[in-house]
Short mmCIF file of C-alpha atoms and ligand atoms in Angstrom, two decimals:
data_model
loop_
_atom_site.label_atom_id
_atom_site.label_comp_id
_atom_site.label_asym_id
_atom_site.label_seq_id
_atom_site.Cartn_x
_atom_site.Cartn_y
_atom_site.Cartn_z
CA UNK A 1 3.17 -8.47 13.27
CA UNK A 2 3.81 -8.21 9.43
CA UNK A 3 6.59 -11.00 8.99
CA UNK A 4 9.38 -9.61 5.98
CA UNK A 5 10.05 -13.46 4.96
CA UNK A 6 11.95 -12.26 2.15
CA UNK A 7 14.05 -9.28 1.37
CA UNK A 8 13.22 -6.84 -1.26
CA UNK A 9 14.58 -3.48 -2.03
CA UNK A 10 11.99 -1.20 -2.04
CA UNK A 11 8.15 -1.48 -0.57
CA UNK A 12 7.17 -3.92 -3.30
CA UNK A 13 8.11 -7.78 -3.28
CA UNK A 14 10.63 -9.23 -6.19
CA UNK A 15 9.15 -12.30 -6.58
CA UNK A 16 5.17 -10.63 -8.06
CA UNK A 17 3.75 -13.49 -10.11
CA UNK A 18 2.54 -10.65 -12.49
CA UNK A 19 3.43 -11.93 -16.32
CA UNK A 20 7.22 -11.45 -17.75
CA UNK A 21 7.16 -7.60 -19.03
CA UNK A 22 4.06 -6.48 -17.25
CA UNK A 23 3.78 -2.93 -17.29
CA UNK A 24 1.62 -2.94 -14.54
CA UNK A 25 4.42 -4.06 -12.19
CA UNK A 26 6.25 -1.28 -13.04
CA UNK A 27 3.64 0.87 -12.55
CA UNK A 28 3.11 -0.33 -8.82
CA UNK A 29 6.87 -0.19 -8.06
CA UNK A 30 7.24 3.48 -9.29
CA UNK A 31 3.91 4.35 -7.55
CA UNK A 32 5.17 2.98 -4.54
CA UNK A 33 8.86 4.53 -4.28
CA UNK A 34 6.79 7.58 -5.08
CA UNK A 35 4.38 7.47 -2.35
CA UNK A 36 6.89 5.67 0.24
CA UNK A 37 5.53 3.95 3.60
CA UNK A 38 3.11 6.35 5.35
CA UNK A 39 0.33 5.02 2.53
CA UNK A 40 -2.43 3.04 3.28
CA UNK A 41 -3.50 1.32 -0.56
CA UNK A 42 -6.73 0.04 -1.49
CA UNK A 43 -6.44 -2.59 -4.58
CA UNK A 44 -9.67 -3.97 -6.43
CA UNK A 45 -10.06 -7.49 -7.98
CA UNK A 46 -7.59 -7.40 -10.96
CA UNK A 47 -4.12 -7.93 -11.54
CA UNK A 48 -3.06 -5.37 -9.38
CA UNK A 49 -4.62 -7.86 -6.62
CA UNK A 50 -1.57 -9.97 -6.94
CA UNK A 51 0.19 -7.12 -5.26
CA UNK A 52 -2.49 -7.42 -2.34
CA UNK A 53 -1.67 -10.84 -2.02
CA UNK A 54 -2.77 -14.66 -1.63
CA UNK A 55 -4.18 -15.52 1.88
CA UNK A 56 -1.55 -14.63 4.61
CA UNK A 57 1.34 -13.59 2.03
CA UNK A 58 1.04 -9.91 1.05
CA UNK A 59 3.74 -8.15 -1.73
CA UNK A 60 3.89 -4.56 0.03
CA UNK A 61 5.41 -3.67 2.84
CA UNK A 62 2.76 -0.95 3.64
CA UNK A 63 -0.65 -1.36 4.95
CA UNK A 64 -3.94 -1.97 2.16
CA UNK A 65 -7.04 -3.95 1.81
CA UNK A 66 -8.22 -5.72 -0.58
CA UNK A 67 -11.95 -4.43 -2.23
CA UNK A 68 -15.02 -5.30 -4.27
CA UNK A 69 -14.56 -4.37 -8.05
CA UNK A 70 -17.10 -1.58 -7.57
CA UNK A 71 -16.04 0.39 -4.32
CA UNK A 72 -12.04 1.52 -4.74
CA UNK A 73 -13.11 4.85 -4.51
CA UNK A 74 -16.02 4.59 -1.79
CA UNK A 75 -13.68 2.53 0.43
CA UNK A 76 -9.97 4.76 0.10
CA UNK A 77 -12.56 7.86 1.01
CA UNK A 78 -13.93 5.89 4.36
CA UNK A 79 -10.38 5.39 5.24
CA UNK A 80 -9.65 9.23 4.44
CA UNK A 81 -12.64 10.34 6.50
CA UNK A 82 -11.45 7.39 9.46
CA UNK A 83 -7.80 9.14 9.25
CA UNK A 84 -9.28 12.64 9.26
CA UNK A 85 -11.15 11.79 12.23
CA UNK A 86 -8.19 10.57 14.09
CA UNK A 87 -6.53 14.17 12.92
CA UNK A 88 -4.22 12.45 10.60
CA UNK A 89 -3.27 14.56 7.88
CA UNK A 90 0.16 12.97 6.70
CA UNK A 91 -1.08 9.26 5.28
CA UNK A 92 -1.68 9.25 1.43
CA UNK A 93 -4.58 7.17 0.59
CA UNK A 94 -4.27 5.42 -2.21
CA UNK A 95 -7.11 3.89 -4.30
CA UNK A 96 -5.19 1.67 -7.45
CA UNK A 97 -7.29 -0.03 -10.14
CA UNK A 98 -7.22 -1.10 -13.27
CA UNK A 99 -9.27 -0.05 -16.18
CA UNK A 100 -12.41 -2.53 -15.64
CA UNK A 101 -12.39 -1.32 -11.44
CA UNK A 102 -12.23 2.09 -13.06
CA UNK A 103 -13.81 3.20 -16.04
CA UNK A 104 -16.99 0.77 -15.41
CA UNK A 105 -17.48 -0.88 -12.52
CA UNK A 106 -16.19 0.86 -10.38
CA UNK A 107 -17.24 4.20 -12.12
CA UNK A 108 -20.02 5.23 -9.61
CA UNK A 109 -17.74 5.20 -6.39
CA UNK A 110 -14.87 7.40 -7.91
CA UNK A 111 -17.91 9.71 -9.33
CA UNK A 112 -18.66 9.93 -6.24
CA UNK A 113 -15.33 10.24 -4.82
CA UNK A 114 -14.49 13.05 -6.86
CA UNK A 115 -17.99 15.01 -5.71
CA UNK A 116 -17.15 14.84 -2.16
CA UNK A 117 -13.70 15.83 -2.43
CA UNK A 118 -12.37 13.81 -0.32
CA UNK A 119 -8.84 13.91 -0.31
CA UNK A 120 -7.57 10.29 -1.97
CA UNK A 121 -4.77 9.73 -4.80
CA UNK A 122 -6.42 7.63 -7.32
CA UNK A 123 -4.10 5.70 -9.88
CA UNK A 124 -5.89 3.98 -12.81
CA UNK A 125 -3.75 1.43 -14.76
CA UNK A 126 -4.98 1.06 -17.77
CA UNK A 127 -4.24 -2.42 -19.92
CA UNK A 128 -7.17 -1.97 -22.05
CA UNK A 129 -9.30 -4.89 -20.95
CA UNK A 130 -10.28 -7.17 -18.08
CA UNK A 131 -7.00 -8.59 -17.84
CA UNK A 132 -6.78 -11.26 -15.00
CA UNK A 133 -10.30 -12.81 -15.87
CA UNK A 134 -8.83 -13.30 -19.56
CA UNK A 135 -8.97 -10.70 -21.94
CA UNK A 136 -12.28 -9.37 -21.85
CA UNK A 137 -13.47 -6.26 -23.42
CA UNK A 138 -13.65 -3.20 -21.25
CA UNK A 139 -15.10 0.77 -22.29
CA UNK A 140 -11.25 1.72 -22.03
CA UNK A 141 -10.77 -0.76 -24.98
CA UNK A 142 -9.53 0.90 -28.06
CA UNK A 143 -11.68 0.50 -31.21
CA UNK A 144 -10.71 -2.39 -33.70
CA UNK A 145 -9.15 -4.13 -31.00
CA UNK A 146 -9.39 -8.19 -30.56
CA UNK A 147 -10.35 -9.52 -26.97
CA UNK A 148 -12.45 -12.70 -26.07
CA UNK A 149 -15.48 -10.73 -26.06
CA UNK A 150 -14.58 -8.19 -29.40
CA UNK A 151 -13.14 -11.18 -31.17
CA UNK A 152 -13.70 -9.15 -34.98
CA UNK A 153 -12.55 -5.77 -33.06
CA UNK A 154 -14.25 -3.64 -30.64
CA UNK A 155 -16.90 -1.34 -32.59
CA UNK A 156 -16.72 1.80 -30.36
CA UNK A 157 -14.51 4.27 -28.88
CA UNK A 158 -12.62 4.24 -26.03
CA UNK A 159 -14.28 6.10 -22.66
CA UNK A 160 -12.67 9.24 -21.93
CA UNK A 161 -11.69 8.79 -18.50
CA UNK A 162 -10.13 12.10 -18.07
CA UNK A 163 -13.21 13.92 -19.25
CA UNK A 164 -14.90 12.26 -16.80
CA UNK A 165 -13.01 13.31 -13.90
CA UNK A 166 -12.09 16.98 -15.41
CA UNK A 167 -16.01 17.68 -15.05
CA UNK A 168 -15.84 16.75 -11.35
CA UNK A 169 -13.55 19.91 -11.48
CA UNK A 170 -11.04 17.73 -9.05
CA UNK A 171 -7.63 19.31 -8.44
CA UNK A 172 -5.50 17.54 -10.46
CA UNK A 173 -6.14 14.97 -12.62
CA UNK A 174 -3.57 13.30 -15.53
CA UNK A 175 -2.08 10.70 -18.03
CA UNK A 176 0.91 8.62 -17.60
CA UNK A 177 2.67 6.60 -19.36
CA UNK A 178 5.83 4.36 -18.93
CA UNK A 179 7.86 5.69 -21.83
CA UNK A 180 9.40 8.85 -19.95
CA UNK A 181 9.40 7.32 -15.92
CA UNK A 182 10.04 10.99 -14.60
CA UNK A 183 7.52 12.37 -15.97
CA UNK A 184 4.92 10.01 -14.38
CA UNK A 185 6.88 9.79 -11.16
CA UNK A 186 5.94 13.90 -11.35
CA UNK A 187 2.91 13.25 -12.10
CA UNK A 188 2.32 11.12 -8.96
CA UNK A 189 4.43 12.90 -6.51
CA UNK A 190 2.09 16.37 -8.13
CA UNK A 191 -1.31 13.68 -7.67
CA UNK A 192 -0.09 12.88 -4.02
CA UNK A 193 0.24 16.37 -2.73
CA UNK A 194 -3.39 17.40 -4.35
CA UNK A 195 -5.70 18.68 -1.83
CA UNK A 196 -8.46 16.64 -2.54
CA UNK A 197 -9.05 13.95 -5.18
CA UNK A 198 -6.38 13.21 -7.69
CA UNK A 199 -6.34 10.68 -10.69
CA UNK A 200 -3.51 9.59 -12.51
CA UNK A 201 -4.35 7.85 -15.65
CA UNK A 202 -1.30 5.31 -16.69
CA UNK A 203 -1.04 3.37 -20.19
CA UNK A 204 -0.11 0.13 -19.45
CA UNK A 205 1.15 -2.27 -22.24
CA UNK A 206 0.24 -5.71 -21.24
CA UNK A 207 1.89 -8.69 -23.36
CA UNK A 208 -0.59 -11.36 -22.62
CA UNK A 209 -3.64 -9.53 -23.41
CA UNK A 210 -2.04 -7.63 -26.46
CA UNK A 211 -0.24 -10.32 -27.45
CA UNK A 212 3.51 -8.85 -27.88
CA UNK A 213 6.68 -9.77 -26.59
CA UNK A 214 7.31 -9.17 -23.32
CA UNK A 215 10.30 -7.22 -23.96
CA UNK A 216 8.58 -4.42 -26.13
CA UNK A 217 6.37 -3.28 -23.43
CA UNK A 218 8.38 0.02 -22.64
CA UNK A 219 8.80 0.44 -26.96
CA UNK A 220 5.23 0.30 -27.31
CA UNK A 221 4.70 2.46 -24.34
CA UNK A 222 6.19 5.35 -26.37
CA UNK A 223 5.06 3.99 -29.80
CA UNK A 224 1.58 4.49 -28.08
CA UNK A 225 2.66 8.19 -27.45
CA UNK A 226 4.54 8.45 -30.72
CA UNK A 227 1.66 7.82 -32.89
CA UNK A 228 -0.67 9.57 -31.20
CA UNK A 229 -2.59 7.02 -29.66
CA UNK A 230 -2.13 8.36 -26.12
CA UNK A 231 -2.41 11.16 -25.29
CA UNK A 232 -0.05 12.74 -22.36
CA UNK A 233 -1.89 15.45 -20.52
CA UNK A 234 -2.42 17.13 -17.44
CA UNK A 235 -5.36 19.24 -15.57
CA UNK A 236 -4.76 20.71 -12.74
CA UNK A 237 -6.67 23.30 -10.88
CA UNK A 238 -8.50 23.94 -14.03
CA UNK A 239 -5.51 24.24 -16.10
CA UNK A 240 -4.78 22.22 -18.76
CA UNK A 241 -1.09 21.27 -20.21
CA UNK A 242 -0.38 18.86 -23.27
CA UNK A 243 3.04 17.47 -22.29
CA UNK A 244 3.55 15.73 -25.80
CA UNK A 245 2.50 18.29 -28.07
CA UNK A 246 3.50 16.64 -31.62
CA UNK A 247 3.49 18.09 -34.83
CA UNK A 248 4.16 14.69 -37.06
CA UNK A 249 2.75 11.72 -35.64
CA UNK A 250 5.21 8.25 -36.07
CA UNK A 251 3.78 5.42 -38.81
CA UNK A 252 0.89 3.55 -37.14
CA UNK A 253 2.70 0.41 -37.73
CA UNK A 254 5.09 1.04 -35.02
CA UNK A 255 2.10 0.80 -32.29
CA UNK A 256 -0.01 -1.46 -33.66
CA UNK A 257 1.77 -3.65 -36.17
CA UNK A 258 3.18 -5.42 -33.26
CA UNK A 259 0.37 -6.67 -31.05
CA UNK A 260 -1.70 -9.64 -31.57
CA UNK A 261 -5.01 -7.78 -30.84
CA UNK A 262 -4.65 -5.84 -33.90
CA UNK A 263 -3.63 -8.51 -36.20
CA UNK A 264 -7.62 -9.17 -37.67
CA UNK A 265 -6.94 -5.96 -39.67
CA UNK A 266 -6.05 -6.13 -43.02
CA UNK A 267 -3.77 -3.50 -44.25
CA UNK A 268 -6.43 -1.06 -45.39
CA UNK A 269 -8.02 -1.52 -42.34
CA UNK A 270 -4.92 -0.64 -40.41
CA UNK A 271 -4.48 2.52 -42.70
CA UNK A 272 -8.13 3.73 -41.94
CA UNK A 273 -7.44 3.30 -38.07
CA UNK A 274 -3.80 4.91 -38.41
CA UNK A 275 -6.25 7.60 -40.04
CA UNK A 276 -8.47 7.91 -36.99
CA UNK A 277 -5.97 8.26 -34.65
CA UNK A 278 -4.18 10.63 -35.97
CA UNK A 279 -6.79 12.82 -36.74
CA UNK A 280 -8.27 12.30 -33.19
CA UNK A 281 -4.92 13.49 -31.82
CA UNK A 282 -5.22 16.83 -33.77
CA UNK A 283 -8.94 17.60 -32.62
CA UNK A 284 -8.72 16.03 -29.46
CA UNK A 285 -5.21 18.45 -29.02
CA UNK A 286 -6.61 21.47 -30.60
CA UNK A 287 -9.85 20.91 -27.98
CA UNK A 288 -7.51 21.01 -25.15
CA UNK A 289 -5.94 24.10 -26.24
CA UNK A 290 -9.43 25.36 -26.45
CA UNK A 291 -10.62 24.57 -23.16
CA UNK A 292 -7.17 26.11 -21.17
CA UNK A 293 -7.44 29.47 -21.87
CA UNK A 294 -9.38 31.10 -19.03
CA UNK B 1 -17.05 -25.05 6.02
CA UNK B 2 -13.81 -27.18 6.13
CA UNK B 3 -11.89 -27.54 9.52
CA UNK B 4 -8.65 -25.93 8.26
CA UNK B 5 -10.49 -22.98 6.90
CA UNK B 6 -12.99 -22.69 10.09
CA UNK B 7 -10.29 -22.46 12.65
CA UNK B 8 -8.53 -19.19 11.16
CA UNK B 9 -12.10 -17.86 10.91
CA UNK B 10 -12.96 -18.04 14.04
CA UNK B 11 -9.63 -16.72 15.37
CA UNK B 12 -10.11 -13.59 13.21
CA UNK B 13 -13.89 -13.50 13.94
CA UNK B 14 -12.85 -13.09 17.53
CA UNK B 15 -10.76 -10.48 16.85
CA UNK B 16 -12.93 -8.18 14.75
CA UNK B 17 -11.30 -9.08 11.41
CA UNK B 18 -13.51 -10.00 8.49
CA UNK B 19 -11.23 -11.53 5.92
CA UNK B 20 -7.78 -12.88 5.61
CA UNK B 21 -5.00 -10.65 6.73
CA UNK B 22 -1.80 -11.34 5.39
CA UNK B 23 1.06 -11.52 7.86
CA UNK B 24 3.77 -12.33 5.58
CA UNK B 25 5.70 -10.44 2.98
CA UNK B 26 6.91 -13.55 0.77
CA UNK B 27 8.28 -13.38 -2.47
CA UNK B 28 7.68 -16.53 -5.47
CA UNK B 29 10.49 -18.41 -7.44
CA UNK B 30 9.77 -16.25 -10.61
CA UNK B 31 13.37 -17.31 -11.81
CA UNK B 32 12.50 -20.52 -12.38
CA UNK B 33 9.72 -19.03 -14.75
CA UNK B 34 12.84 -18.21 -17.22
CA UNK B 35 13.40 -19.73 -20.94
CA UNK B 36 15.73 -17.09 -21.68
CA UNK B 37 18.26 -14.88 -19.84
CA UNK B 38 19.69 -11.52 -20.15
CA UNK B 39 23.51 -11.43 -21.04
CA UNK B 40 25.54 -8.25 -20.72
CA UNK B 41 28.21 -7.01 -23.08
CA UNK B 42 30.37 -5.41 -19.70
CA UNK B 43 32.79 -3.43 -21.56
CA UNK B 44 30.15 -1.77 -23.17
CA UNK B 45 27.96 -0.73 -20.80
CA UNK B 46 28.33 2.81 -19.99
CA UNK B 47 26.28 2.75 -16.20
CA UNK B 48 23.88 4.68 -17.42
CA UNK B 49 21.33 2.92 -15.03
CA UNK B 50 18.43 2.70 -17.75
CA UNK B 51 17.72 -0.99 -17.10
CA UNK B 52 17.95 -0.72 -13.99
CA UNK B 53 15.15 2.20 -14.14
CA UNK B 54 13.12 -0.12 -16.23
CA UNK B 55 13.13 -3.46 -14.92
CA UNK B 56 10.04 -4.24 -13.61
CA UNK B 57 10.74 -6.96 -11.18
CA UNK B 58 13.66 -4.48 -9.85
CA UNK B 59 16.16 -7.10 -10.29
CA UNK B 60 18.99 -4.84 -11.69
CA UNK B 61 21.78 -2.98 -9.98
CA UNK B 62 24.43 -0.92 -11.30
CA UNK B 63 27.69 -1.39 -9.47
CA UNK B 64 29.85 1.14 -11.07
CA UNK B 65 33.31 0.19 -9.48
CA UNK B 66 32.72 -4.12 -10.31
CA UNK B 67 34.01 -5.43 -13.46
CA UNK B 68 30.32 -6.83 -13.74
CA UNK B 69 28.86 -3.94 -13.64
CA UNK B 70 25.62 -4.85 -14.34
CA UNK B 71 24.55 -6.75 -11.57
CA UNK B 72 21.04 -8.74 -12.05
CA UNK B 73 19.41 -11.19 -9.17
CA UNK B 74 18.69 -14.11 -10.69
CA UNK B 75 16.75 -15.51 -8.13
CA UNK B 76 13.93 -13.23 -9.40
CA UNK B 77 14.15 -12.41 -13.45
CA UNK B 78 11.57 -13.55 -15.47
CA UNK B 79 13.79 -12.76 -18.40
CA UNK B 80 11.30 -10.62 -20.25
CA UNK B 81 13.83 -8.84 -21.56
CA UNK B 82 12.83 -5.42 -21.52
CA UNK B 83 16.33 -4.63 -20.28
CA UNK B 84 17.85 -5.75 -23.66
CA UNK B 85 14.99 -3.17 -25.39
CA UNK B 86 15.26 0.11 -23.52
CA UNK B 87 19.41 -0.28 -23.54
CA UNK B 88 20.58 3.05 -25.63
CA UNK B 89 23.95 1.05 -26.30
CA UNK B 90 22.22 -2.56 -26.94
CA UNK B 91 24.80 -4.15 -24.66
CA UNK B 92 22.01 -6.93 -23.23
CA UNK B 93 20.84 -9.80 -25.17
CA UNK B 94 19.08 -12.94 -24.28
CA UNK B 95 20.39 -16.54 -24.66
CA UNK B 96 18.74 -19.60 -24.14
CA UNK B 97 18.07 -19.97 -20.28
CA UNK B 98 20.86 -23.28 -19.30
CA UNK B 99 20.37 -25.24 -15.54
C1 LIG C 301 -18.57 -7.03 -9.74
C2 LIG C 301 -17.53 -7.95 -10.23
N1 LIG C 301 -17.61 -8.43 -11.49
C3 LIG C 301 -16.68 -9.26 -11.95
C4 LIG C 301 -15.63 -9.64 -11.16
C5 LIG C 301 -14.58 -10.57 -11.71
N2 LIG C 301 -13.31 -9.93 -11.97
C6 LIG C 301 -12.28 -10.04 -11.12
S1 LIG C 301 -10.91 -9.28 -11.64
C7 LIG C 301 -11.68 -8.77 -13.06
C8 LIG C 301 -10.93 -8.00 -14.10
C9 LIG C 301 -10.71 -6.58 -13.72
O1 LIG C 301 -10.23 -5.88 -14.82
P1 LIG C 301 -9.41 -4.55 -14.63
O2 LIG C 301 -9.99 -3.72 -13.57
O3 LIG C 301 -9.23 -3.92 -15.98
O4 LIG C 301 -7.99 -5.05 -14.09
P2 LIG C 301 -6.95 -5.99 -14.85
O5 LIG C 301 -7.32 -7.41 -14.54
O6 LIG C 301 -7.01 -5.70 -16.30
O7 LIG C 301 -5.63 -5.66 -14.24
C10 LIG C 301 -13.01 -9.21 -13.09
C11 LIG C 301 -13.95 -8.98 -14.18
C12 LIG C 301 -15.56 -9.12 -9.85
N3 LIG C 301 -14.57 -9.42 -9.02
N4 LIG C 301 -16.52 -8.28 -9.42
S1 LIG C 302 -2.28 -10.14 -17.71
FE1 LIG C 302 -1.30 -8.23 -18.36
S2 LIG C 302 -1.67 -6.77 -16.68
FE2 LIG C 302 -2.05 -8.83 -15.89
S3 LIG C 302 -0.12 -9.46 -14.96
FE3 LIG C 302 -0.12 -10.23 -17.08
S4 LIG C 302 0.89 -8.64 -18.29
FE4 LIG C 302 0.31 -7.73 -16.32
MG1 LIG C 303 -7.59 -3.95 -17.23
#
């Protein structure tokens, strides 16, 4: 029935036409080896859709569909409630999005998602912007940031995604990032075996909407980390851990200094938002250590 | 609606199915997307599998007992070089891509 024209080593094709140095790609191919071939994935509009496919060529072995922007969530929990019905209890469902599909549009449905319970692995990749229409702004855009619709710098802060789900009081919930890859392959493997509704929320350097070269995409990954700028943490069943708790945060000029998006700012400009991130990652820390103890 | 797009259509209409359904697992020619290439220094490579880890198109393979150890399909690399980054002993570089 599903025709393997070409060989690949894993579940994911060789030949994505995602950009040179996407971090998405990597992403999907860790995801995958993680979650292996009893999955059924459920991919939005977005770059992620080149993984879904064009017409009758697909680039993953296992079985998926292809959504609306809005309804990852409300679609990966029909199929869970379809498999539950048919007493299947070993397929992972996967829901994959990016950060438009996640943190706006398709907001409501993972809300929603989350309330039920229903058990679905949910993996947001987040590149900051609405990618694959161009660079548009999205609420998981970092402030001062160029895209075609912030052109001087986005004015507000990014959406806290993980606050969002954390109030659902889901089972396990996280950040990722593609500077340590065992770390987030625990993370999904921990996200997979959830029972109920997991999220795992992956930083995902993108050279053509950030503007760097392709090869620095794992460098800024951990610059990202380094600086402060992400923040790696996990919550799971109502616990929270901090798996990159710093105490000196690396020059801001090491994330930011080498992506086009950030290149408006003057250098007092990049200063004050070096500033604001690091000060966010001590309260935003310090609030986490707040909120664990039970 | 065009002929060549009606006919699937109706084919999948008949058989419950609402969109396309992909029946092929295909991959694209991303080598030819290549300016550059990655180059490795053999002798220094220790096999400590990093770029392969990191690649994202998985092209890399470590082949421990070859004198090329560092085996990459070139039918695939985009030559982003992220292989030449994340290498703790810097034995990758990239030269100008040559057909
Ligand atoms: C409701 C709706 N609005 C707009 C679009 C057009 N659209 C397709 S993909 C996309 C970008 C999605 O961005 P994101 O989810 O961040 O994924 P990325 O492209 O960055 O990987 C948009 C806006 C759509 N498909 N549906
Ligand atoms: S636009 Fe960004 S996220 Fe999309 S394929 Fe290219 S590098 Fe990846
Ligand atoms: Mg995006």
């Amino acid at each position: 029935m599903y025709d393997i024209k070409h060989e690949a080593k894993g579940l994911v094709t060789h030949g994505n036409s995602a950009c040179a140095g996407c971090g998405l790609e990597l992403i999907m191919r860790k995801t995958m080896e993680v979650v292996g071939p009893d999955t059924i994935i459920v991919i939005p509009p977005g770059c992620a859709a080149m993984f879904s496919g064009f017409g009758k060529e697909g680039g993953l072995k296992i079985a998926g569909c292809q959504m609306n922007l809005e309804n990852t969530a409300a679609c990966a929990s029909g199929i869970r409630a379809a498999l539950n019905a048919q007493g299947n209890t070993h397929t992972t469902v996967l829901g994959f999005a990016g950060d438009g599909g996640t943190l706006d549009i398709g907001l409501q449905s993972l809300s929603g998602m989350f309330e039920r319970g229903d058990r679905v692995m949910y993996v947001c990749y987040d590149n900051e912007a609405y990618m694959n229409t161009g660079v548009q702004g999205s609420s998981a855009t970092p402030a001062s940031a160029s895209t075609t619709t912030t052109p001087g710098g986005k004015t507000s802060q990014k959406k806290d995604l993980m606050m969002i789900a954390m109030a659902h009081r889901i089972p396990y919930a996280a950040t990722a990032s593609l500077q340590n890859l065992n770390d987030l392959k625990k993370k999904l493997e921990k996200a997979k075996n959830a029972n109920g509704p997991s999220l795992v929320h992956v930083h995902t350097p993108c050279p053509t909407g950030w503007r760097f070269n392709p090869a620095l995409s794992i460098e800024l990954a951990r610059a990202a980390v380094r600086t402060g700028a992400w923040i790696l943490y996990e919550y799971e069943n109502g616990k929270i851990t901090i798996n990159n708790k710093l105490t000196e945060l690396a020059e801001i000029d090491t994330y930011i200094g080498k992506q086009g998006r950030f290149k408006h700012l003057n250098a007092e400009q990049k200063t004050e938002l070096g500033k604001q991130i690091k000060d966010n990652y001590f309260t935003y820390t310090s609030m986490l250590e707040r909120m664990s103890i039970h | 609606m065009e002929k060549q797009q009606e006919q699937p259509m109706k084919m999948l209409k008949k058989r419950n199915v609402l969109g396309p359904v992909a029946t092929d697992f295909t991959a694209a020619n991303t080598g030819n997307w290549r300016i550059e290439r990655p180059e490795v220094d053999y002798s220094r490579c220790s096999k400590c599998r990093t770029c392969e880890r990191y690649c994202p198109t998985n092209v890399i393979e470590i082949r421990p007992d070859d004198q090329e150890c560092v085996y990459i399909n070139f039918d695939y690399c985009k030559g982003c070089g992220i292989c030449t980054n994340v290498c703790p002993r810097q034995c990758i570089q990239l030269i100008p891509e040559v057909r």
